[in-house]
mmCIF file of C-alpha atoms in Angstrom:
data_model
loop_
_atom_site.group_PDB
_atom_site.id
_atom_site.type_symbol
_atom_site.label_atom_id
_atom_site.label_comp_id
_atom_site.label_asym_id
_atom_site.label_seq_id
_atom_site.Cartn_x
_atom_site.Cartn_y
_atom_site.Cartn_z
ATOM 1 C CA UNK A 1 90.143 -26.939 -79.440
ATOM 2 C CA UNK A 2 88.712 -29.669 -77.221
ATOM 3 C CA UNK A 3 91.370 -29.845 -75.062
ATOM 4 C CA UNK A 4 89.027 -28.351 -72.118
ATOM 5 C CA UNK A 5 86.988 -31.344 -72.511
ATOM 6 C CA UNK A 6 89.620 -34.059 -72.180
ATOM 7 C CA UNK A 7 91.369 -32.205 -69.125
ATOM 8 C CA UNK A 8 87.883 -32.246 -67.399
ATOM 9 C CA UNK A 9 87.292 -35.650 -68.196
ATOM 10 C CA UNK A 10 90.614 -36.720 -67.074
ATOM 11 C CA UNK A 11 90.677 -35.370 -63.584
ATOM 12 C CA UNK A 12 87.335 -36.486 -62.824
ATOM 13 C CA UNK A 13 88.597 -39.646 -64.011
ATOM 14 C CA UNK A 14 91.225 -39.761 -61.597
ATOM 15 C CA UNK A 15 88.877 -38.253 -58.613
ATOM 16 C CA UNK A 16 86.992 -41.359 -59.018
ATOM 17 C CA UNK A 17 89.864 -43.727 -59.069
ATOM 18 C CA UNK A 18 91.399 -42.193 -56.150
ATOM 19 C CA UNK A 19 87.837 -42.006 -54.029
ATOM 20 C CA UNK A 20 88.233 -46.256 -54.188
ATOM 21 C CA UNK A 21 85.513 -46.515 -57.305
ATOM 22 C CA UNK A 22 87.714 -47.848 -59.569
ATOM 23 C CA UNK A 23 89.125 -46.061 -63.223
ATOM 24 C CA UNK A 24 86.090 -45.621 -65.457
ATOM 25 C CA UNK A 25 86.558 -44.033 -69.075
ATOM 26 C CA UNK A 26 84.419 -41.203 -68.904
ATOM 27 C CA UNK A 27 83.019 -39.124 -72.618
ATOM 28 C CA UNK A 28 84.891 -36.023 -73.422
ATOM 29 C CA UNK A 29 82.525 -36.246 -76.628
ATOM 30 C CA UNK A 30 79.100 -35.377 -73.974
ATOM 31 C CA UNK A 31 81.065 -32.173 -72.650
ATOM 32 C CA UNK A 32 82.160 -30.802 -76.071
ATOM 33 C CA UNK A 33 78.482 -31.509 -77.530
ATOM 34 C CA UNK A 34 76.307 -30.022 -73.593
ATOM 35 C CA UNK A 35 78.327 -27.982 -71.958
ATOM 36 C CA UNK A 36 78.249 -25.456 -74.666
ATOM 37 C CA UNK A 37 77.885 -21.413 -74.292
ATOM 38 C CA UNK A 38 74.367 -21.987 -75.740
ATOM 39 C CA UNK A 39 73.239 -24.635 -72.816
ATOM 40 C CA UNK A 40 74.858 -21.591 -70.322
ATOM 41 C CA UNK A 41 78.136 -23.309 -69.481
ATOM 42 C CA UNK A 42 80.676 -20.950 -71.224
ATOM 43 C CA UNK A 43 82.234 -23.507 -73.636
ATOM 44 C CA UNK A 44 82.400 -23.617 -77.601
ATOM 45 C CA UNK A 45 83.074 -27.157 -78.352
ATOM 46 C CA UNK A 46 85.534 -27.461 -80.657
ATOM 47 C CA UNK A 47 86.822 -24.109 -80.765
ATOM 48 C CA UNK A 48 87.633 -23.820 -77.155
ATOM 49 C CA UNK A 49 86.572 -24.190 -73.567
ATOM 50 C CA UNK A 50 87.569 -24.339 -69.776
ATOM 51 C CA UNK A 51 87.693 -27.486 -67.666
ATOM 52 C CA UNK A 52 86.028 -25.013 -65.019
ATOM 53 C CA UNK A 53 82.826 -24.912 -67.412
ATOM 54 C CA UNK A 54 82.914 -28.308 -68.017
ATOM 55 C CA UNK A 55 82.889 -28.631 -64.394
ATOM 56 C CA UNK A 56 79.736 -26.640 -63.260
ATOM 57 C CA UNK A 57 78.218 -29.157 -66.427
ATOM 58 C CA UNK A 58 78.959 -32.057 -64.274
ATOM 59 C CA UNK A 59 78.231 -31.335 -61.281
ATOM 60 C CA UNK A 60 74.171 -30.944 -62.387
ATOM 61 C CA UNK A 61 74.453 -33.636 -65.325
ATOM 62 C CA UNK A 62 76.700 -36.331 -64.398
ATOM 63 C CA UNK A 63 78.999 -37.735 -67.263
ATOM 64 C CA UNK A 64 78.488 -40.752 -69.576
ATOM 65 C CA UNK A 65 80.833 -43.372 -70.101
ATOM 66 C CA UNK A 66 83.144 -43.153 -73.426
ATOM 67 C CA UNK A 67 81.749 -46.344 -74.398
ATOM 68 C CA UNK A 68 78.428 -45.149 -74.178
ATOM 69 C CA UNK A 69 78.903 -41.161 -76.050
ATOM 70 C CA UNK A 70 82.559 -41.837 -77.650
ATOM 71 C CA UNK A 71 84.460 -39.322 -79.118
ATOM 72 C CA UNK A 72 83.552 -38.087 -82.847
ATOM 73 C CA UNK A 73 84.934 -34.625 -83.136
#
């Protein structure tokens, strides 16, 4: 169910690389636990999501590296 989350991360991952800043491992963990229905951003964690919602997330929050919030769900 947090699929969403890692197809966000992922191509935000590769945005990055391909803008010249390198290949950073970025925390599906932070989307899954903020960008939740309850915060406004549409998503349910680990019952299900959109990459969209995780989106409008990051584009007001920014996103943590995995070493920083790593995965627990």
């Amino acid at each position: 169910g947090s699929c969403w989350a890692f197809s966000a991360t992922e191509s935000v991952e590769s945005a990055n690389c391909l803008a010249g800043n390198g290949l950073a491992t970025l925390s599906p963990q932070q989307l899954v636990d903020c960008a939740t229905e309850a915060a406004g951003y549409g998503s349910n964690g680990c019952s299900g999501g959109w990459y969209y919602w995780a989106w409008d997330y990051l584009k007001t929050h920014g996103q943590e590296t995995n070493a920083n919030y790593p995965y627990t769900a």
